[in-house]
Each structure stands twice: as structure tokens, then as C-alpha cells.
PDB file of C-alpha atoms in Angstrom:
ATOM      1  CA  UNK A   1      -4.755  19.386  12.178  1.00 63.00           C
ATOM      2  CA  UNK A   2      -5.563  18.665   9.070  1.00 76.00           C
ATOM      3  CA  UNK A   3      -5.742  15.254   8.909  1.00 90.00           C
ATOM      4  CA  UNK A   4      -2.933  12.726   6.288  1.00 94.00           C
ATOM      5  CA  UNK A   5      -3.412  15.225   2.890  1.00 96.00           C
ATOM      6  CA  UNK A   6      -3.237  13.280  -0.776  1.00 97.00           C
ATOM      7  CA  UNK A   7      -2.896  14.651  -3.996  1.00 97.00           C
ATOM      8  CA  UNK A   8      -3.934  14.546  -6.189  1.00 97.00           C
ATOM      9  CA  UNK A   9      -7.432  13.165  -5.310  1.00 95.00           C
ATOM     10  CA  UNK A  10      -8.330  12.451  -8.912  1.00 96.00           C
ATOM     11  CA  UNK A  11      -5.862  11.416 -11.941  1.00 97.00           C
ATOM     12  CA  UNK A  12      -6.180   9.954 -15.055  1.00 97.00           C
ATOM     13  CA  UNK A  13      -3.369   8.871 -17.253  1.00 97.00           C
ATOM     14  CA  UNK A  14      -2.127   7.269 -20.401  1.00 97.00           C
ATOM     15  CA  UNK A  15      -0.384   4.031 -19.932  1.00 97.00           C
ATOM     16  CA  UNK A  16       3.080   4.524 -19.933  1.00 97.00           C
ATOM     17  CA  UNK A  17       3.425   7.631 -18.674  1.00 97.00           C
ATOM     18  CA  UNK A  18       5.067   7.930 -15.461  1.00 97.00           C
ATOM     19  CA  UNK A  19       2.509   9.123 -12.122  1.00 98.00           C
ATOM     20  CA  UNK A  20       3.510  10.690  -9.069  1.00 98.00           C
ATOM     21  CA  UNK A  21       1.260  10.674  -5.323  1.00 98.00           C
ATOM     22  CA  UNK A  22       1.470  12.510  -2.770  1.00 98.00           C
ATOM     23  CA  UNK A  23       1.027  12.140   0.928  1.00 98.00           C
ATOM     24  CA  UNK A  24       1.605  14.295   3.950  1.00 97.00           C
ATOM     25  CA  UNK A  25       1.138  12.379   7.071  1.00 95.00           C
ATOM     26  CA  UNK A  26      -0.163  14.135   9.993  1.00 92.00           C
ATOM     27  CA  UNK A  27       2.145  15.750  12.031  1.00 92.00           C
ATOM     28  CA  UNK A  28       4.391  13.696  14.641  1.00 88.00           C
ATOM     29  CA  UNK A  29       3.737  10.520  13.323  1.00 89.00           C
ATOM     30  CA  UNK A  30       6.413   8.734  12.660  1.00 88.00           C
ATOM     31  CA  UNK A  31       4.690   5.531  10.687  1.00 89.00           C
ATOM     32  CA  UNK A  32       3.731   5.885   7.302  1.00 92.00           C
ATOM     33  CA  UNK A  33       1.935   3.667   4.701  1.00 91.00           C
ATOM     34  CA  UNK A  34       0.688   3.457   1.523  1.00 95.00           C
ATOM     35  CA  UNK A  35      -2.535   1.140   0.331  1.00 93.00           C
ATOM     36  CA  UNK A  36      -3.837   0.428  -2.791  1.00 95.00           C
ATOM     37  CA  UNK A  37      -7.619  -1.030  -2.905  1.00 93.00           C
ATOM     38  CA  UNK A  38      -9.376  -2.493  -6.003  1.00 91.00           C
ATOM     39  CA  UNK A  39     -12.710  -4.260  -6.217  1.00 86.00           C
ATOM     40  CA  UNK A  40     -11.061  -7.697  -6.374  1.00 86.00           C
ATOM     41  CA  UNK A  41      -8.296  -7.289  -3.897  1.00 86.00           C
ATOM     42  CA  UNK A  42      -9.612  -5.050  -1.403  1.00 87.00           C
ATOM     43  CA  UNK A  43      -6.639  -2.817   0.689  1.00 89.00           C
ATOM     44  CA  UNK A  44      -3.462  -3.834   0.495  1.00 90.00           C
ATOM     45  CA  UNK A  45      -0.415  -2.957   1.737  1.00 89.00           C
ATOM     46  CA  UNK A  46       2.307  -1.348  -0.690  1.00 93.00           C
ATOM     47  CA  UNK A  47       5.291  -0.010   1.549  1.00 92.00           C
ATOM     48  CA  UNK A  48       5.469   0.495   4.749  1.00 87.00           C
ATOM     49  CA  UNK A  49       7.931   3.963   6.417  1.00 91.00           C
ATOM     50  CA  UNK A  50       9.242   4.222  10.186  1.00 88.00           C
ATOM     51  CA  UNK A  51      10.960   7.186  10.717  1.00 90.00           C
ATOM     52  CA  UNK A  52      11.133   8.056   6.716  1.00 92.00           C
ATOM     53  CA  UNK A  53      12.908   4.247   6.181  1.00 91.00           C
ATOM     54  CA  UNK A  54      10.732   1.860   4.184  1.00 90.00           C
ATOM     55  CA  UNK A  55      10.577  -1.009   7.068  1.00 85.00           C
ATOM     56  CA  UNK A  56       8.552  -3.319   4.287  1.00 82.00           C
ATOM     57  CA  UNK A  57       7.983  -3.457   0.810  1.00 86.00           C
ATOM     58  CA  UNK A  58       6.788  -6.750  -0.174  1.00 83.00           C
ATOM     59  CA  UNK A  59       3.611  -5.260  -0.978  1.00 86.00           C
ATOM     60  CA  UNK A  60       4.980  -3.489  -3.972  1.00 90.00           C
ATOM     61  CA  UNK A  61       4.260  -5.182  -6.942  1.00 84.00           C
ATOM     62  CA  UNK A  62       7.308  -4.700  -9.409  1.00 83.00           C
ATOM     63  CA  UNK A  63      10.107  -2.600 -10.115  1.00 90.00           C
ATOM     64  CA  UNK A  64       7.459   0.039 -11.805  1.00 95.00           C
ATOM     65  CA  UNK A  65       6.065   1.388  -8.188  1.00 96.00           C
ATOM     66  CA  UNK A  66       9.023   3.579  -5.993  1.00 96.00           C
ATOM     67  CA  UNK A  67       8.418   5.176  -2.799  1.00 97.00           C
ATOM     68  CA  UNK A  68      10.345   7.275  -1.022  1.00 96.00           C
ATOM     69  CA  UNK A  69       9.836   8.838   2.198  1.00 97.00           C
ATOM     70  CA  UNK A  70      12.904  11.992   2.074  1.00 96.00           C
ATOM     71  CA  UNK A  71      11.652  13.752   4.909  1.00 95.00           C
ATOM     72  CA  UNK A  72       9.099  13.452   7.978  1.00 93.00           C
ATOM     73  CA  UNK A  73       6.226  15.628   6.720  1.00 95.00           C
ATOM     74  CA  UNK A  74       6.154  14.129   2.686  1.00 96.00           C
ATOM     75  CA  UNK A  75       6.171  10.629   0.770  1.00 98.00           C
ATOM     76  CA  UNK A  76       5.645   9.708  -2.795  1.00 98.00           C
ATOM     77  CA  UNK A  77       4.901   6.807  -4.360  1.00 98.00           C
ATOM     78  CA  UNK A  78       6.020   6.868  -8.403  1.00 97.00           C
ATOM     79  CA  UNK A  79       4.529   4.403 -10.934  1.00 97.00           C
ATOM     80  CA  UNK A  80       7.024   4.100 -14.037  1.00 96.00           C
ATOM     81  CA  UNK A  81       5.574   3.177 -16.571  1.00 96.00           C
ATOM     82  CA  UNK A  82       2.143   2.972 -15.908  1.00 96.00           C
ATOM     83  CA  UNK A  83      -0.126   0.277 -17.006  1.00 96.00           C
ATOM     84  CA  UNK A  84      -4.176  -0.005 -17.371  1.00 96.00           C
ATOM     85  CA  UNK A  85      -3.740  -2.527 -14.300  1.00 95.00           C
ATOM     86  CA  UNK A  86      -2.705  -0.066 -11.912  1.00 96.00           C
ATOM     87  CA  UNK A  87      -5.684   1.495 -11.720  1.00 97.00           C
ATOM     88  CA  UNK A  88      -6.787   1.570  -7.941  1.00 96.00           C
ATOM     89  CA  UNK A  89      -7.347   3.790  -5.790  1.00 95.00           C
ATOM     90  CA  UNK A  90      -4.242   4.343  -3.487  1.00 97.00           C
ATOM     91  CA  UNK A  91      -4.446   5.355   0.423  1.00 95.00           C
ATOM     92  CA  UNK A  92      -1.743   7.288   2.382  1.00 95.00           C
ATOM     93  CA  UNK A  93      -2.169   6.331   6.140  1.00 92.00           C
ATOM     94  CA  UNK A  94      -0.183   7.718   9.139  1.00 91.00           C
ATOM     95  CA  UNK A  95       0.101   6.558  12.778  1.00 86.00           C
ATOM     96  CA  UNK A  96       2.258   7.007  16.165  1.00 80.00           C
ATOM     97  CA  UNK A  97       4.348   3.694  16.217  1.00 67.00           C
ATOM     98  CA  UNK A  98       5.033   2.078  19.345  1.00 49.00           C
ATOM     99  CA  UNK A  99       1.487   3.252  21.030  1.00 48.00           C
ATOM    100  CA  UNK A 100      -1.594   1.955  20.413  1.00 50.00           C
ATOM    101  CA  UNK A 101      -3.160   5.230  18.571  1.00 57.00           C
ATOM    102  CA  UNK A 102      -5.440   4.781  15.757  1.00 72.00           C
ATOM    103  CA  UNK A 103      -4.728   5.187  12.057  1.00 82.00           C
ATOM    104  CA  UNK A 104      -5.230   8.515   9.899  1.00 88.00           C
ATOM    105  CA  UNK A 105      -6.628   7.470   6.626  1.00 91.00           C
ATOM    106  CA  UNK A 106      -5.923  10.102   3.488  1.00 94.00           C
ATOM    107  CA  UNK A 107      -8.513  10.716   1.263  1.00 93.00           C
ATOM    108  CA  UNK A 108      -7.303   8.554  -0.962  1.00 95.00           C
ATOM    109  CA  UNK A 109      -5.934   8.975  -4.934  1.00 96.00           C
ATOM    110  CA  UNK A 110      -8.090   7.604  -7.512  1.00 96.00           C
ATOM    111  CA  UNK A 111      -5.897   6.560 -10.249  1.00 97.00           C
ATOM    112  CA  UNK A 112      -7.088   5.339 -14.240  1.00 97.00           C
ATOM    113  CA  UNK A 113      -4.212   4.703 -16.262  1.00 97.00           C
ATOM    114  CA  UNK A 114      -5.891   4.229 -19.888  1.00 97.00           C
TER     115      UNK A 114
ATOM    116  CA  UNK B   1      -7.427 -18.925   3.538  1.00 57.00           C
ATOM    117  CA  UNK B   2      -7.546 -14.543   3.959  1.00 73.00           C
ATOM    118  CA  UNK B   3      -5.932 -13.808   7.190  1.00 90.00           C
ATOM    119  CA  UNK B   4      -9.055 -11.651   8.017  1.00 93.00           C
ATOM    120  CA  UNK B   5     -12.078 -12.841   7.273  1.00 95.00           C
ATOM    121  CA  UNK B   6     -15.538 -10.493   7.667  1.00 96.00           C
ATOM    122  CA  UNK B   7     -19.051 -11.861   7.316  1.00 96.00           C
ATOM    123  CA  UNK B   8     -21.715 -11.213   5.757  1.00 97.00           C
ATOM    124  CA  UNK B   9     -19.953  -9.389   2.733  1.00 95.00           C
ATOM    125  CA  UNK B  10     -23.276  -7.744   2.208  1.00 97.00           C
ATOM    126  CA  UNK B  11     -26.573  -6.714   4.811  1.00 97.00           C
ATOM    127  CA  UNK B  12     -29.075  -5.394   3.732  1.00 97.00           C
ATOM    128  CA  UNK B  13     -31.732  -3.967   6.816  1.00 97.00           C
ATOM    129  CA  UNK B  14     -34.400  -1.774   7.688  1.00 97.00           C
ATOM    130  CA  UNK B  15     -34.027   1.475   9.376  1.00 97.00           C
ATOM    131  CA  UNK B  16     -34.047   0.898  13.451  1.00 97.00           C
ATOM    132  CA  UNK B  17     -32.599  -2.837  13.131  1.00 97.00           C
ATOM    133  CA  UNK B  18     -29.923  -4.101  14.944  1.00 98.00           C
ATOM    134  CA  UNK B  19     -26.358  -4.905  13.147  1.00 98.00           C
ATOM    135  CA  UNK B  20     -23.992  -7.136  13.501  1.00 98.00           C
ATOM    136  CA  UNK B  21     -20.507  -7.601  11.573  1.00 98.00           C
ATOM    137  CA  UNK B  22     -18.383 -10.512  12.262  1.00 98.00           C
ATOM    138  CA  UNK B  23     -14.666 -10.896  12.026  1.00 97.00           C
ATOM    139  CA  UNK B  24     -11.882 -13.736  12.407  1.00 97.00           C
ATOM    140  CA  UNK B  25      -8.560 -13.343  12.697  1.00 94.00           C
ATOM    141  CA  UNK B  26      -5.486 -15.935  12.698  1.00 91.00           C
ATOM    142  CA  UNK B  27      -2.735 -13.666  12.653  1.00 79.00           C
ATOM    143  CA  UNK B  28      -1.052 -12.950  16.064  1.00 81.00           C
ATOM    144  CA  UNK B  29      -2.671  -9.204  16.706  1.00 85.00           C
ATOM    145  CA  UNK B  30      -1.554  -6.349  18.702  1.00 82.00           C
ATOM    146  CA  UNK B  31      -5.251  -4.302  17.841  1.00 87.00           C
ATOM    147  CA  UNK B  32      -8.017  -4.809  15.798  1.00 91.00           C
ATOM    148  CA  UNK B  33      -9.649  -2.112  13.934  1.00 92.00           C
ATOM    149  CA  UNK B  34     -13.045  -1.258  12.516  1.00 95.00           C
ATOM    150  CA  UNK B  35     -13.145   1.444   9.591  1.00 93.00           C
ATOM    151  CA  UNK B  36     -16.115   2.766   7.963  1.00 94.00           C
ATOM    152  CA  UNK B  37     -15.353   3.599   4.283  1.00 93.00           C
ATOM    153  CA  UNK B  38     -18.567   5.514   2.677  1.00 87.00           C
ATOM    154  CA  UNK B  39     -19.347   5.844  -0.990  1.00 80.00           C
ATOM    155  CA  UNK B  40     -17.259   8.007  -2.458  1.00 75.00           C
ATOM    156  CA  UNK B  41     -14.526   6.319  -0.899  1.00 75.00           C
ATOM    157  CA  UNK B  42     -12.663   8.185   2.342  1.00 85.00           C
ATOM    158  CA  UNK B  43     -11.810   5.653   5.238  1.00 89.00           C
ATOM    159  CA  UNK B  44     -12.844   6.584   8.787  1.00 88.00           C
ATOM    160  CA  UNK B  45     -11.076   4.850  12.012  1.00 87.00           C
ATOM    161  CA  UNK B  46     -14.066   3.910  13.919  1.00 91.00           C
ATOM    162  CA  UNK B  47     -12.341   1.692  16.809  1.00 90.00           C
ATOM    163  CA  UNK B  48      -9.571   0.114  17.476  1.00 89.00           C
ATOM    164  CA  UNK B  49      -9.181  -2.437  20.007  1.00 88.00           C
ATOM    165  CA  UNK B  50      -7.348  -5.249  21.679  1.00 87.00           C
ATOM    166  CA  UNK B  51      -9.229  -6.373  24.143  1.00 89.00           C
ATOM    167  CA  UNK B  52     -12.930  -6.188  26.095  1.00 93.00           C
ATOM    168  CA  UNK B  53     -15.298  -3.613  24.455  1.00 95.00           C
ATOM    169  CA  UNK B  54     -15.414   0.273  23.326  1.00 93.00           C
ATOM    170  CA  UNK B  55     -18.626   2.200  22.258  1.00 94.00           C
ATOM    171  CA  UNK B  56     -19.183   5.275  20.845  1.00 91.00           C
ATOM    172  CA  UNK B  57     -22.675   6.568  19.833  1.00 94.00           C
ATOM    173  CA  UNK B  58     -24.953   3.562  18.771  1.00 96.00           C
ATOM    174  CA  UNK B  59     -21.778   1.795  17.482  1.00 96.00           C
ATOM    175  CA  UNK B  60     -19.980  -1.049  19.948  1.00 97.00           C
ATOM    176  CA  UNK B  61     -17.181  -3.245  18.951  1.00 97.00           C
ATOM    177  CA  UNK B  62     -15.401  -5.866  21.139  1.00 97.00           C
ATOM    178  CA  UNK B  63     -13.174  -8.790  20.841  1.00 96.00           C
ATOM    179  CA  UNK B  64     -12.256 -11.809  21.913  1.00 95.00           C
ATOM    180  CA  UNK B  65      -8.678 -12.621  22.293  1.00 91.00           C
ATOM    181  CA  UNK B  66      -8.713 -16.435  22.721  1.00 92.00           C
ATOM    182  CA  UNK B  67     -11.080 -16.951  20.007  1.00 94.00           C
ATOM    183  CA  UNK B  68      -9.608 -14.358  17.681  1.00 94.00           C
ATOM    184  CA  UNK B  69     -12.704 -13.244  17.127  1.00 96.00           C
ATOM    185  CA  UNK B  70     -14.196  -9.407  16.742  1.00 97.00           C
ATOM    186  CA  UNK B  71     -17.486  -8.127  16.566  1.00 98.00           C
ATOM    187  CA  UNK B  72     -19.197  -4.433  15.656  1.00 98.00           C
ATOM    188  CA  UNK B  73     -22.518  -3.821  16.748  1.00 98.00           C
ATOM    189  CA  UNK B  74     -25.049  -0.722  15.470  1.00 97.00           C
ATOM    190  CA  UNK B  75     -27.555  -0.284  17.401  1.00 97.00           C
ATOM    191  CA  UNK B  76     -30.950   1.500  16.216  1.00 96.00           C
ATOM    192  CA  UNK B  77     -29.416   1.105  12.634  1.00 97.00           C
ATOM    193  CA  UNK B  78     -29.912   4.809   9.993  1.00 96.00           C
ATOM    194  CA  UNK B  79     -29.915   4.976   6.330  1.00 96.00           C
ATOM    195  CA  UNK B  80     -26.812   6.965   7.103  1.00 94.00           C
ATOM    196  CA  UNK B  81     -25.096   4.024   8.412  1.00 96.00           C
ATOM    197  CA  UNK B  82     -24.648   2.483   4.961  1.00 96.00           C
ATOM    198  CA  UNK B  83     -21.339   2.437   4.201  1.00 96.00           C
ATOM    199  CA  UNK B  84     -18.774  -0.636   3.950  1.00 96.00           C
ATOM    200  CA  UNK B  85     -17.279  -1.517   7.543  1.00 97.00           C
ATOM    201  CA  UNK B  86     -13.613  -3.117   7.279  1.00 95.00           C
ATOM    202  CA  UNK B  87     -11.863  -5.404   9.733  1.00 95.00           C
ATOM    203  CA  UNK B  88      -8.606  -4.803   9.973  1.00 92.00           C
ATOM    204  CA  UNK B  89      -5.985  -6.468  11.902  1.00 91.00           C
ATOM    205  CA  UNK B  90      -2.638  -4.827  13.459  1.00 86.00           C
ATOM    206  CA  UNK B  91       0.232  -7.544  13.014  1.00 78.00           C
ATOM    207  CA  UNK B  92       1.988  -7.751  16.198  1.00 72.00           C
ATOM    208  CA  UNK B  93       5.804  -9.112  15.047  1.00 59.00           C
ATOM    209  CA  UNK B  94       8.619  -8.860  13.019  1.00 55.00           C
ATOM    210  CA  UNK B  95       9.631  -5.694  10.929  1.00 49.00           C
ATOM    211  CA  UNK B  96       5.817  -5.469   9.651  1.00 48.00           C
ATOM    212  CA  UNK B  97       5.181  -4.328  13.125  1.00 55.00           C
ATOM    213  CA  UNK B  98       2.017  -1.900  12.756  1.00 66.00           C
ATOM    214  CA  UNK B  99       1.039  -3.237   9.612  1.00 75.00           C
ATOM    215  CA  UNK B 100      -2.817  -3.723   9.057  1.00 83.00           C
ATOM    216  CA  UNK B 101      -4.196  -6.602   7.388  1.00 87.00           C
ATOM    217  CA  UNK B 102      -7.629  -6.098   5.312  1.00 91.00           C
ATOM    218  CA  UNK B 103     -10.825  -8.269   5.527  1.00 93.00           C
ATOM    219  CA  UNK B 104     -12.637  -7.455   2.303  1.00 91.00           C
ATOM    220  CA  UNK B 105     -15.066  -5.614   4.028  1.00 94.00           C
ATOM    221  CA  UNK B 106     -19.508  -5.507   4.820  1.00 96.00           C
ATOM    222  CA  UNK B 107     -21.443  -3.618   2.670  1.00 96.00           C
ATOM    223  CA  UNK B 108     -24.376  -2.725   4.874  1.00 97.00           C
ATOM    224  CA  UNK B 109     -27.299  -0.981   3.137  1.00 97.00           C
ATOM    225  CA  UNK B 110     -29.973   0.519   6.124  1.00 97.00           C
ATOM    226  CA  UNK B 111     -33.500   0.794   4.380  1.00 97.00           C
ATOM    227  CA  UNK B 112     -35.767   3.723   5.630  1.00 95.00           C
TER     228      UNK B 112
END
């Protein structure tokens, strides 16, 4: 396996243009999430999928971030516009729900919106 | 107060010392993990636990359920071991079932 896949692992953006991630979660896992970690807030949670249905979003800031989860095996999180503040570096993590197996972290996306 | 709260947020010891990261909880918990993120930024699972004690390699974590309390141990301590180590809780209720919560993480730096 090859382990949660993110792309792209490096992007760097105007502000206001809009920016799409990427996440494949590792096979059979039906939990999904999406963290976003900067020096002064640490990780935090953004959205949270069971079984491709966002189960929390509190974590998303405004109406600019979207996820959406449309099938098991992809999710994508959309910033619209983007602004220098959103730069972060945003992790894709995938688990089994309902069993106590450990987290697969993606690499992670480095995002710079200038 | 942070839900999760690690100490120290930075250790700095010499090569062959013996490590240890604290971390306090007050959330009700279903696990508790330890991840090891390394410069250049990819986060590793490490443990997760909910109760008694796990090792693997010179690395042992346990926890305390009645004093929501967690501990990670390195034993023999490397240069390679420097890397920030991040407590993490697993909320245990309501629809954010699964969830982790973040402490804000040890930077450990092992001196040769």
C-alpha cells in the first residue's frame, strides 16, 4: 500500500486565485480528515469524512475552504479565493473508524498563497 | 486552557540520554497517540494507546487513564531521534467521534 497520497506536495499561489488538494486515503478506510498546521496554531482539524459524508466541519474557517469527499478512494479540499493567511501546510489523514487502528498521515501540502 | 497540553515544548540532550515527553489531557479519550513529525515535515504514527504501556525499539509510551496523563519515553536517545513528538488525543463522543486533538508538540534536539 502506498500509504494516504497528497498532491500536490508543494504549491505556491497568488492570492485570489482559487487552489485545489488532493488526498487519496489508503484503501478501506472509511474515515477521512483534513489538517492544516501553522507555526502558531499547530494541527488542526478542518473537516472531518465517514463514509465520504463530512461528519464535522467546524474546523473550516469560512465560506472560502470546500471539501468534498465524492467517492471512497479521493477528497479535495478547495480554497476560493485564496488569501496570504492560508498559507499552512495542510495534512490528509485516513483511518478504520469504529476500531482502534492507528492514523495514516499524508505527506502533507505545503501551501504559500502570495 | 489547550485541551492537550505537551511539556517541555523544547529538549535539548546529549546522544545516549534518556527522554521523557509529558502529556495532559482533559478531554474524555478513546486513544492517545504519539506522532513523530521530522524536519521536512511528514507525520509518523508512532503509538497509539488507551491504556497500560506499548514499546517498540528504544521508544515506550504509556498512560494513565485516571490521571489523564501520557508519557513517551526514548531510551539510549540518537541524533536521529530529533524530530518534534506530538500528543494527540482521540475524542471519544458525539459526531467528532475519531477526531484527534493536537498538543503543540516537543521539539527534541539529541546532541552527538
Amino acid at each position: 500500500d502506498a500509504g494516504v497520497i497528497q498532491s500536490p506536495r508543494h504549491e505556491v499561489t497568488e492570492m485570489g486565485q482559487e487552489v485545489t488538494l488532493r488526498c487519496k486515503p489508503i484503501s478501506g478506510h472509511n474515515s477521512l480528515f483534513w489538517y492544516r498546521q501553522t507555526m502558531m496554531r499547530g494541527l488542526e482539524l478542518l473537516i472531518y469524512f465517514n463514509n465520504n459524508v463530512p461528519i464535522d466541519d467546524s474546523g473550516m474557517p469560512e465560506d472560502r475552504f470546500s471539501a468534498k469527499m465524492p467517492n471512497a478512494s479521493f477528497s479535495t479540499l478547495k480554497i476560493q479565493p485564496s488569501e496570504p493567511r492560508d498559507s499552512a501546510v495542510y495534512f490528509c489523514a485516513s483511518s478504520f473508524r469504529g476500531r482502534l487502528y492507528g492514523y495514516t498521515f499524508g505527506s502533507g501540502t505545503r501551501l504559500t498563497v502570495v | 486552557k489547550n485541551e492537550v497540553e505537551q511539556s517541555p515544548q523544547n529538549l535539548t540532550a546529549q546522544e545516549g540520554e534518556f527522554i521523557t515527553i509529558n502529556c495532559s489531557y482533559s478531554v474524555g479519550i478513546s486513544a492517545l497517540h504519539w506522532l513523530q513529525q521530522h524536519p521536512g515535515g511528514g507525520i509518523v504514527s508512532l503509538f497509539m494507546l488507551s491504556s497500560g504501556k506499548k514499546k517498540h525499539g528504544r521508544l515506550i509510551a504509556t498512560i494513565n487513564i485516571q490521571e489523564k496523563h501520557s508519557s513517551l519515553h526514548i531510551t539510549a536517545s540518537h541524533p536521529r531521534d530529533s524530530a518534534v513528538y506530538i500528543c494527540a488525543a482521540q475524542e471519544n463522543y458525539g459526531g467528532s467521534q475519531g477526531n484527534l486533538i493536537f498538543g503543540k508538540g516537543t521539539k527534541l534536539s539529541v546532541k552527538p
